[in-house]
Coordinates of C-alpha atoms in Angstrom, one line a residue:
X1 CA 115.2 59.0 48.8
X2 CA 111.8 58.3 50.3
X3 CA 113.1 55.2 52.1
X4 CA 115.9 57.2 53.6
X5 CA 113.5 59.9 54.8
X6 CA 111.2 57.2 56.4
X7 CA 114.3 55.6 58.1
X8 CA 115.4 58.9 59.5
X9 CA 111.9 59.6 60.8
X10 CA 111.8 56.2 62.6
X11 CA 115.2 56.9 64.2
X12 CA 114.0 60.3 65.4
X13 CA 110.8 58.8 66.7
X14 CA 112.7 56.2 68.7
X15 CA 115.0 58.8 70.1
X16 CA 112.1 61.0 71.1
X17 CA 110.3 58.0 72.7
X18 CA 113.5 57.0 74.6
X19 CA 113.9 60.6 76.0
X20 CA 110.3 60.8 77.0
X21 CA 110.5 57.5 78.8
X22 CA 113.7 58.6 80.6
X23 CA 112.1 61.8 81.8
X24 CA 109.0 59.8 83.0
X25 CA 111.3 57.3 84.8
X26 CA 113.2 60.2 86.5
X27 CA 110.0 61.8 87.6
X28 CA 108.0 58.8 88.5
X29 CA 107.4 58.8 92.3
X30 CA 106.4 56.2 94.8
X31 CA 102.9 56.8 96.2
X32 CA 102.3 56.7 100.0
X33 CA 99.2 57.3 102.2
X34 CA 99.2 60.4 104.5
X35 CA 96.7 61.6 107.0
X36 CA 95.8 65.0 108.4
X37 CA 96.8 65.6 112.0
X38 CA 94.2 65.0 114.7
X39 CA 96.1 67.3 117.1
X40 CA 96.6 71.1 117.2
X41 CA 99.5 72.7 115.2
X42 CA 100.7 76.1 116.3
X43 CA 103.4 78.1 114.3
X44 CA 104.9 81.1 116.0
X45 CA 101.9 81.4 118.2
X46 CA 99.3 81.0 115.4
X47 CA 96.9 78.1 115.3
X48 CA 96.9 76.3 111.9
X49 CA 93.6 75.3 110.3
X50 CA 94.0 71.9 108.8
X51 CA 90.4 71.4 107.8
X52 CA 90.1 74.3 105.4
X53 CA 93.7 74.7 104.3
X54 CA 94.7 74.2 100.7
X55 CA 98.1 72.9 102.0
X56 CA 97.4 71.4 105.4
X57 CA 100.0 69.8 107.7
X58 CA 100.3 66.0 107.1
X59 CA 101.3 63.0 109.1
X60 CA 103.3 60.1 107.7
X61 CA 104.9 57.4 109.7
X62 CA 103.8 59.3 112.9
X63 CA 105.9 62.3 111.8
X64 CA 104.3 65.7 111.1
X65 CA 105.1 67.2 107.7
X66 CA 105.3 70.9 106.9
X67 CA 104.1 72.4 103.5
X68 CA 106.9 74.4 101.9
X69 CA 104.8 77.1 100.2
X70 CA 106.5 80.4 99.4
X71 CA 104.8 82.2 102.3
X72 CA 104.9 79.4 104.9
X73 CA 108.6 79.0 104.4
X74 CA 109.4 82.7 104.9
X75 CA 107.0 82.8 107.8
X76 CA 109.3 80.4 109.6
X77 CA 112.6 81.9 108.3
X78 CA 113.3 79.6 105.3
X79 CA 114.0 80.6 101.7
X80 CA 113.2 78.0 99.0
X81 CA 114.2 78.1 95.4
X82 CA 113.1 75.7 92.7
X83 CA 115.9 75.3 90.1
X84 CA 114.2 72.7 87.8
X85 CA 114.3 68.9 87.6
X86 CA 118.0 68.8 87.2
X87 CA 119.1 71.0 90.1
X88 CA 116.0 70.4 92.1
X89 CA 114.8 72.3 95.3
X90 CA 117.2 74.5 97.3
X91 CA 116.2 75.3 100.9
X92 CA 118.2 77.6 103.1
X93 CA 117.6 78.7 106.8
X94 CA 117.9 82.5 106.9
X95 CA 116.8 85.6 108.8
X96 CA 113.9 86.4 106.5
X97 CA 110.5 87.2 108.1
X98 CA 106.9 87.3 106.8
X99 CA 103.4 87.6 108.0
X100 CA 101.3 84.5 108.1
X101 CA 99.0 84.4 105.1
X102 CA 96.8 81.2 105.2
X103 CA 95.9 79.4 101.9
X104 CA 92.3 78.7 102.8
X105 CA 89.7 76.9 100.7
X106 CA 86.0 76.4 101.2
X107 CA 86.3 72.7 100.7
X108 CA 86.9 70.6 103.8
X109 CA 89.9 68.3 103.6
X110 CA 89.4 64.5 104.0
X111 CA 91.2 62.7 106.8
X112 CA 93.6 60.9 104.4
X113 CA 95.2 61.4 101.0
X114 CA 97.8 59.8 98.7
X115 CA 101.1 61.7 98.5
X116 CA 104.3 60.9 96.5
X117 CA 108.0 60.7 97.2
X118 CA 109.9 63.0 94.8
X119 CA 113.0 61.9 92.9
X120 CA 114.4 65.3 92.1
X121 CA 117.4 66.6 94.0
X122 CA 116.8 68.4 97.3
X123 CA 119.4 70.5 99.1
X124 CA 119.2 71.7 102.7
X125 CA 121.6 74.5 103.6
X126 CA 123.8 73.3 100.7
X127 CA 123.7 69.6 101.6
X128 CA 122.3 67.1 99.2
X129 CA 119.5 64.9 100.6
X130 CA 119.3 61.3 99.3
X131 CA 115.5 61.1 99.5
X132 CA 115.5 57.5 98.4
X133 CA 117.2 56.4 101.6
X134 CA 115.5 58.7 104.1
X135 CA 113.4 57.0 106.7
X136 CA 111.1 60.0 106.6
X137 CA 111.4 61.2 103.1
X138 CA 110.3 64.5 101.6
X139 CA 106.8 64.2 100.1
X140 CA 104.8 65.9 97.3
X141 CA 101.2 66.8 98.0
X142 CA 99.1 69.0 95.7
X143 CA 102.2 70.0 93.8
X144 CA 103.9 71.3 97.0
X145 CA 107.0 69.8 98.7
X146 CA 106.6 68.7 102.3
X147 CA 109.4 68.1 104.7
X148 CA 109.4 66.0 107.9
X149 CA 109.6 67.9 111.2
X150 CA 112.3 65.8 112.7
X151 CA 115.0 66.9 115.2
X152 CA 117.5 66.7 112.4
X153 CA 115.8 69.2 110.1
X154 CA 113.7 71.4 112.5
X155 CA 116.4 71.9 115.1
X156 CA 119.8 71.1 113.6
X157 CA 119.3 72.6 110.1
X158 CA 116.6 75.3 110.7
X159 CA 117.2 76.3 114.3
X160 CA 113.6 76.0 115.3
X161 CA 112.4 75.2 118.8
X162 CA 109.5 72.8 118.8
X163 CA 107.5 70.7 121.3
X164 CA 104.9 68.0 121.0
X165 CA 102.4 67.2 123.7
X166 CA 99.6 64.7 123.0
X167 CA 97.1 67.0 124.7
X168 CA 98.3 70.4 123.6
X169 CA 99.6 69.4 120.2
X170 CA 102.7 70.5 118.1
X171 CA 104.2 73.9 118.7
X172 CA 107.0 75.4 116.6
X173 CA 108.8 78.7 117.0
X174 CA 111.4 80.0 114.5
X175 CA 114.4 82.0 115.5
X176 CA 113.4 85.0 113.4
X177 CA 111.5 88.2 114.0
X178 CA 107.9 87.1 114.3
X179 CA 105.2 89.3 112.8
X180 CA 102.0 90.1 114.6
X181 CA 99.0 91.5 112.7
X182 CA 96.5 94.2 113.5
X183 CA 93.3 94.3 111.4
X184 CA 91.9 97.4 109.7
X185 CA 88.2 98.4 109.2
X186 CA 86.9 97.3 105.9
X187 CA 86.2 100.8 104.5
X188 CA 89.7 101.5 103.3
X189 CA 89.9 102.9 99.8
X190 CA 92.0 100.3 98.0
X191 CA 92.7 102.6 95.1
X192 CA 95.0 104.8 97.1
X193 CA 98.3 103.5 98.4
X194 CA 98.9 106.1 101.1
X195 CA 98.9 105.5 104.8
X196 CA 100.5 106.8 108.0
X197 CA 101.4 104.7 111.1
X198 CA 102.4 106.6 114.2
X199 CA 101.8 106.7 117.9
X200 CA 99.8 103.5 118.1
X201 CA 97.4 104.6 115.4
X202 CA 97.0 104.0 111.6
X203 CA 95.6 106.7 109.3
X204 CA 94.2 105.8 105.9
X205 CA 91.8 107.1 103.2
X206 CA 88.3 105.8 103.6
X207 CA 85.2 106.2 101.4
X208 CA 84.0 109.6 100.2
X209 CA 87.3 111.4 100.9
X210 CA 87.4 110.7 104.6
X211 CA 90.7 110.3 106.5
X212 CA 90.1 107.5 109.1
X213 CA 92.0 106.8 112.3
X214 CA 92.1 103.3 113.8
X215 CA 94.0 102.2 116.9
X216 CA 96.4 99.3 116.3
X217 CA 95.7 96.3 118.5
X218 CA 96.5 92.7 117.4
X219 CA 94.2 91.4 120.2
X220 CA 91.0 93.1 119.3
X221 CA 88.7 94.1 116.4
X222 CA 89.5 97.5 114.8
X223 CA 87.5 100.7 115.6
X224 CA 87.4 103.6 113.2
X225 CA 87.1 107.3 113.7
X226 CA 86.8 110.1 111.0
X227 CA 89.4 112.8 111.7
X228 CA 89.3 114.8 108.5
X229 CA 87.2 115.3 105.4
X230 CA 89.2 116.0 102.2
X231 CA 87.9 118.9 100.1
X232 CA 86.8 118.6 96.5
X233 CA 89.2 120.1 94.1
X234 CA 86.7 122.4 92.5
X235 CA 89.3 124.3 90.4
X236 CA 88.7 122.0 87.4
X237 CA 85.0 122.0 87.8
X238 CA 84.8 118.4 88.8
X239 CA 83.7 116.5 91.9
X240 CA 86.9 114.6 92.7
X241 CA 88.5 114.9 96.0
X242 CA 92.1 116.3 96.3
X243 CA 94.8 113.6 96.2
X244 CA 96.1 113.1 99.7
X245 CA 99.5 111.9 100.9
X246 CA 99.7 110.3 104.4
X247 CA 103.1 109.7 106.0
X248 CA 104.9 109.4 109.3
X249 CA 108.0 111.1 110.5
X250 CA 109.6 111.3 114.0
X251 CA 106.7 109.3 115.5
X252 CA 104.1 111.7 114.1
X253 CA 101.5 111.3 111.4
X254 CA 101.0 113.9 108.6
X255 CA 98.5 114.6 105.9
X256 CA 99.3 116.8 102.9
X257 CA 97.6 117.6 99.6
X258 CA 97.5 120.2 96.9
X259 CA 94.4 122.1 96.0
X260 CA 93.9 124.5 93.1
X261 CA 95.4 125.1 89.6
X262 CA 98.9 124.6 88.5
X263 CA 100.1 128.1 89.4
X264 CA 97.5 129.5 91.8
X265 CA 97.0 126.5 94.0
X266 CA 98.1 125.8 97.6
X267 CA 99.9 123.0 99.5
X268 CA 98.3 122.0 102.8
X269 CA 100.0 120.2 105.6
X270 CA 98.3 118.8 108.7
X271 CA 99.6 117.0 111.8
X272 CA 97.3 114.1 112.7
X273 CA 96.9 113.2 116.3
X274 CA 94.7 111.0 118.5
X275 CA 92.6 114.0 119.2
X276 CA 92.2 115.4 115.7
X277 CA 94.2 117.5 113.2
X278 CA 96.3 120.7 113.4
X279 CA 97.2 122.9 110.4
X280 CA 100.9 123.3 110.0
X281 CA 101.3 124.9 106.6
X282 CA 98.9 126.2 103.9
X283 CA 101.5 128.0 101.6
X284 CA 103.8 127.0 98.8
X285 CA 106.7 127.4 101.2
X286 CA 109.0 124.5 102.3
X287 CA 109.5 124.6 106.0
X288 CA 112.1 123.0 108.3
X289 CA 112.6 123.4 112.1
X290 CA 115.6 123.0 114.3
X291 CA 114.6 123.6 118.0
X292 CA 113.3 127.1 118.3
X293 CA 114.6 128.1 114.8
X294 CA 112.4 127.7 111.8
X295 CA 113.2 128.3 108.1
X296 CA 111.1 128.6 105.0
X297 CA 111.5 129.3 101.3
X298 CA 109.2 129.6 98.4
X299 CA 108.9 126.5 96.1
X300 CA 105.8 127.4 94.2
X301 CA 105.4 128.9 90.7
X302 CA 107.5 131.9 89.5
X303 CA 110.2 131.8 92.2
X304 CA 112.4 134.8 92.7
X305 CA 115.7 135.6 94.6
X306 CA 115.8 136.6 98.2
X307 CA 113.3 133.9 99.2
X308 CA 114.8 132.5 102.4
X309 CA 113.3 133.4 105.8
X310 CA 114.0 132.5 109.4
X311 CA 111.9 132.7 112.5
X312 CA 113.1 132.6 116.2
X313 CA 111.4 133.6 119.5
X314 CA 113.4 136.9 119.2
X315 CA 112.6 137.6 115.5
X316 CA 111.5 141.2 115.0
X317 CA 111.3 142.7 111.5
X318 CA 108.6 145.4 111.2
X319 CA 109.6 145.9 107.5
X320 CA 108.8 142.3 106.5
X321 CA 105.2 142.3 105.3
X322 CA 105.2 139.1 103.3
X323 CA 105.6 136.9 106.3
X324 CA 104.8 138.6 109.6
X325 CA 107.1 137.3 112.4
X326 CA 109.7 136.1 109.9
X327 CA 113.0 137.6 109.0
X328 CA 114.6 137.5 105.5
X329 CA 118.1 136.1 105.6
X330 CA 120.9 135.4 103.1
X331 CA 121.9 137.3 100.0
X332 CA 119.0 138.9 98.0
X333 CA 120.6 137.9 94.7
X334 CA 120.3 134.1 95.4
X335 CA 117.3 131.9 94.7
X336 CA 117.3 129.5 97.7
X337 CA 116.0 125.9 97.9
X338 CA 115.9 125.3 94.1
X339 CA 117.7 123.0 91.7
X340 CA 117.7 125.7 89.1
X341 CA 119.4 125.7 85.7
X342 CA 119.7 127.6 82.4
X343 CA 118.6 126.0 79.2
X344 CA 121.4 125.9 76.7
X345 CA 118.9 126.0 73.8
X346 CA 117.3 129.3 75.0
X347 CA 119.8 131.2 77.1
X348 CA 118.6 134.6 75.9
X349 CA 114.9 133.9 76.6
X350 CA 113.0 134.2 79.9
X351 CA 111.7 130.7 79.5
X352 CA 115.3 129.4 79.2
X353 CA 115.5 129.0 82.9
X354 CA 113.7 126.5 85.1
X355 CA 114.0 124.0 87.9
X356 CA 112.4 122.1 90.8
X357 CA 112.0 123.1 94.4
X358 CA 114.0 121.3 97.1
X359 CA 112.8 120.4 100.6
X360 CA 116.3 120.0 101.9
X361 CA 117.9 122.4 104.4
X362 CA 120.0 121.8 107.5
X363 CA 121.2 124.0 110.4
X364 CA 124.7 123.4 111.8
X365 CA 125.5 125.9 114.5
X366 CA 124.7 129.3 113.1
X367 CA 125.1 128.1 109.5
X368 CA 122.1 127.0 107.3
X369 CA 123.0 124.7 104.4
X370 CA 120.7 124.8 101.4
X371 CA 120.8 124.6 97.6
X372 CA 121.0 128.0 95.9
X373 CA 121.4 129.7 92.5
X374 CA 123.0 133.1 91.7
X375 CA 120.4 134.9 89.7
X376 CA 122.6 138.0 89.2
X377 CA 125.4 135.8 87.7
X378 CA 122.7 134.3 85.4
X379 CA 121.6 137.7 84.1
X380 CA 125.2 138.6 83.4
X381 CA 125.8 135.3 81.6
X382 CA 122.7 135.8 79.4
X383 CA 123.9 139.3 78.5
X384 CA 127.6 138.9 78.3
X385 CA 128.3 135.2 78.2
X386 CA 131.2 133.7 80.1
X387 CA 131.0 131.1 82.8
X388 CA 127.5 129.6 83.1
X389 CA 126.2 129.7 86.7
X390 CA 124.9 126.4 88.2
X391 CA 123.0 125.3 91.3
X392 CA 125.3 124.6 94.2
X393 CA 125.4 123.7 97.9
X394 CA 125.7 126.9 100.0
X395 CA 126.2 127.9 103.6
X396 CA 124.2 130.9 104.9
X397 CA 125.4 132.6 108.0
X398 CA 122.2 133.3 110.0
X399 CA 123.9 136.2 111.8
X400 CA 125.7 138.0 109.0
X401 CA 123.7 136.8 106.0
X402 CA 126.9 135.9 104.2
X403 CA 126.2 133.2 101.5
X404 CA 129.2 131.0 100.6
X405 CA 129.3 128.1 98.1
X406 CA 131.0 125.1 99.7
X407 CA 131.4 123.0 96.6
X408 CA 131.9 123.7 92.9
X409 CA 129.9 120.6 92.0
X410 CA 126.4 121.0 90.5
X411 CA 124.7 119.6 93.6
X412 CA 121.3 118.1 93.1
X413 CA 120.7 116.6 96.5
X414 CA 122.3 116.4 99.9
X415 CA 122.1 115.1 103.5
X416 CA 123.8 116.2 106.7
X417 CA 125.0 113.7 109.3
X418 CA 127.1 115.0 112.2
X419 CA 130.1 117.0 110.9
X420 CA 129.7 115.7 107.3
X421 CA 127.5 116.7 104.4
X422 CA 127.0 114.0 101.8
X423 CA 125.8 115.1 98.3
X424 CA 125.6 114.0 94.7
X425 CA 125.9 115.9 91.4
X426 CA 124.0 115.6 88.1
X427 CA 126.3 112.7 87.0
X428 CA 125.5 110.4 90.0
X429 CA 128.9 111.1 91.5
X430 CA 129.0 111.1 95.3
X431 CA 130.9 113.5 97.6
X432 CA 131.3 114.3 101.2
X433 CA 132.2 117.7 102.7
X434 CA 133.8 117.7 106.2
X435 CA 132.5 120.9 107.9
X436 CA 135.3 121.2 110.5
X437 CA 138.0 120.8 107.7
X438 CA 136.0 122.8 105.1
X439 CA 137.2 120.2 102.7
X440 CA 135.5 118.1 100.0
X441 CA 136.2 114.4 99.4
X442 CA 135.0 112.5 96.3
X443 CA 133.5 109.0 96.7
X444 CA 134.5 106.6 94.1
X445 CA 131.9 106.1 91.4
X446 CA 131.3 103.2 89.0
X447 CA 128.5 104.7 86.9
X448 CA 129.3 106.1 83.5
X449 CA 128.5 109.8 83.3
X450 CA 125.3 110.8 81.6
X451 CA 123.7 107.3 81.8
X452 CA 122.1 107.6 85.2
X453 CA 120.6 109.9 87.9
X454 CA 119.6 109.7 91.5
X455 CA 116.0 109.4 92.4
X456 CA 116.1 109.0 96.2
X457 CA 119.1 109.6 98.5
X458 CA 119.6 108.9 102.2
X459 CA 122.6 108.6 104.6
X460 CA 122.8 106.6 107.9
X461 CA 126.0 106.0 109.9
X462 CA 128.2 107.3 107.1
X463 CA 126.6 104.8 104.7
X464 CA 125.0 106.2 101.5
X465 CA 121.9 104.6 100.1
X466 CA 120.3 105.8 96.9
X467 CA 117.9 104.8 94.1
X468 CA 119.0 104.8 90.5
X469 CA 116.6 106.7 88.4
X470 CA 117.3 104.4 85.5
X471 CA 116.9 100.8 86.8
X472 CA 115.4 101.8 90.2
X473 CA 117.9 99.6 92.0
X474 CA 118.9 100.3 95.6
X475 CA 122.6 101.0 95.8
X476 CA 125.1 101.7 98.6
X477 CA 128.2 103.9 98.8
X478 CA 130.2 101.3 96.9
X479 CA 127.7 101.4 94.1
X480 CA 126.7 97.8 94.9
X481 CA 123.1 97.0 94.1
X482 CA 121.4 95.6 97.3
X483 CA 117.7 95.7 96.2
X484 CA 115.4 96.2 93.2
X485 CA 112.4 98.4 92.6
X486 CA 112.5 101.1 95.3
X487 CA 109.1 102.3 96.5
X488 CA 110.1 104.0 99.8
X489 CA 113.5 105.0 101.2
X490 CA 113.5 106.9 104.5
X491 CA 115.3 107.5 107.8
X492 CA 113.1 106.3 110.6
X493 CA 113.1 105.3 114.3
X494 CA 112.7 107.2 117.6
X495 CA 116.1 108.9 116.9
X496 CA 116.1 108.2 113.1
X497 CA 118.5 105.4 113.9
X498 CA 117.2 103.1 111.2
X499 CA 116.9 103.3 107.4
X500 CA 113.9 101.5 105.9
X501 CA 112.9 100.8 102.4
X502 CA 110.2 98.9 100.6
X503 CA 110.9 97.3 97.2
X504 CA 109.4 95.3 94.4
X505 CA 112.2 92.7 94.4
X506 CA 113.3 90.4 91.6
X507 CA 114.6 86.9 91.1
X508 CA 118.2 87.7 92.2
X509 CA 117.2 90.1 95.0
X510 CA 113.8 89.1 96.2
X511 CA 113.6 91.1 99.4
X512 CA 110.6 93.5 99.5
X513 CA 111.5 95.1 102.9
X514 CA 114.9 96.0 104.2
X515 CA 115.8 97.8 107.4
X516 CA 119.4 98.9 108.2
X517 CA 121.0 100.0 111.4
X518 CA 123.7 102.7 111.8
X519 CA 126.4 100.1 111.3
X520 CA 125.0 99.2 107.9
X521 CA 123.7 95.8 109.1
X522 CA 120.4 94.5 107.8
X523 CA 118.3 94.1 111.0
X524 CA 115.1 93.1 109.2
X525 CA 114.3 91.4 105.9
X526 CA 110.9 90.4 104.6
X527 CA 109.2 89.1 101.5
X528 CA 106.0 90.9 102.4
X529 CA 104.7 93.3 99.7
X530 CA 104.2 96.5 101.7
X531 CA 104.1 100.2 102.1
X532 CA 103.9 102.9 104.8
X533 CA 106.9 101.4 106.6
X534 CA 108.1 103.1 109.8
X535 CA 110.0 102.2 113.0
X536 CA 109.0 103.3 116.5
X537 CA 110.6 102.1 119.8
X538 CA 112.6 99.4 117.9
X539 CA 109.4 98.0 116.3
X540 CA 108.8 97.9 112.6
X541 CA 105.4 98.7 111.3
X542 CA 104.0 98.4 107.7
X543 CA 100.8 97.7 105.7
X544 CA 100.8 94.3 104.1
X545 CA 99.2 94.5 100.7
X546 CA 98.5 90.7 100.6
X547 CA 97.0 90.2 104.1
X548 CA 95.5 93.8 104.2
X549 CA 96.7 94.1 107.8
X550 CA 99.2 96.3 109.8
X551 CA 102.2 94.1 110.5
X552 CA 104.3 94.6 113.6
X553 CA 107.8 93.1 114.3
X554 CA 110.0 93.6 117.3
X555 CA 113.6 94.3 116.1
X556 CA 115.0 93.1 119.5
X557 CA 113.1 89.8 119.5
X558 CA 115.8 87.6 117.9
X559 CA 117.0 84.9 120.3
X560 CA 120.8 84.8 120.8

């Protein structure tokens, strides 16, 4: 029995040794000598530093070699994917963009080094490269794959334009949106991820509760200016500053914050400009404007019915004392601008009702569309039973005050585009209502009822984009997932002609920035980890969390 055990052990040992030797043979690479370039290398207009780069450009057989790091690839419009020793390295030319982020080291590179020729499979745009027969093979240096910048790869496969001049050096331009970077002053509070980019300026939170303005200019050093001092939220007896939110909309920058206790506090909203700040709102009312008409409704604590107001240049209502210059509109039995509901567990109790305020309202002609809840019907239901009232999408005639429910769905969010209102209910089912037809159309859903909800919701060009509240994926009207880990989702642009989002990304959907046009086409993709994204005059702007810079890309810069 012991002899048999020893024999089996020797057999297993020989098999193990054989497998190890096979793997070693498969991964053993030929060593070659490479040098650093003695000429300048310029990528998309940026000079490369070979002396202090962790992954410098190399020269082998008088051909320049490019380091295929994650960032460098995407900086030049390439997407690389390592699939293991069996499948190897996959490289695809694409429309991805990224800001340049150098891998610098304090150690100076030597003039020459050994590199190796890899034996694992390499695919370029789906084509298998036989590296053993290549005159200028792919190389490995410091555990990074390098490819030769030859006409075959650079021009034919990747679509780059490049030029070499003995005096000027090597210049390469990719056919992707190229990112310029504007630096920020070094006093940014890194603990707050809030920022506004608008009108050529960036606004951020600095030290000691200061709101800082800095002009964007990729060609000069940043200059700072304090435009606002955040107050201390003294309600809780502490010394902490209020929590600010900075954002941009319609080419303007805004600052908002809440100060006070849970029920007696106030929301503040300021418009930030190159000259300073202007107070817009210091109430708990939501406000929207459409030309000369303004609307507001209470979204603070203890809301009550009859809370919708309108203001126009002709508004006169001497009886309205709550909001001078404003006129109450709608039906006094409705609670406007709230996603309100009755709690089944406590229908007979005051605390059995609750909800969240909504910022959504839209004016079409003389009709104002808003979420509303019938409080009179709720009282009757509590006392007598019957049909339980729900929040719905309503149309308020600004001239007659008539309030009409346009859908029997329990609407939790909506957007208006042209003649169509798009909305979703509590079951993540999508609908559209054609105003001219006064007709509702369901949009096919693929989510099971009760297993999901919508976190963010936007519409552009008839295309719906929403964030799942469960997996935080970005979905379209067909319920196809097109991104993962939504951070921002917003209409933007000079005429709100783009939809932009920032994401976390994952292995299958790695994009961290997506910008769509009105046709639903992706006009900008990036692997940059970012926030504060906005589009002005067909230029995309965002703060890059890795480079700590403002990145700028021209959406019209792609060469045909």
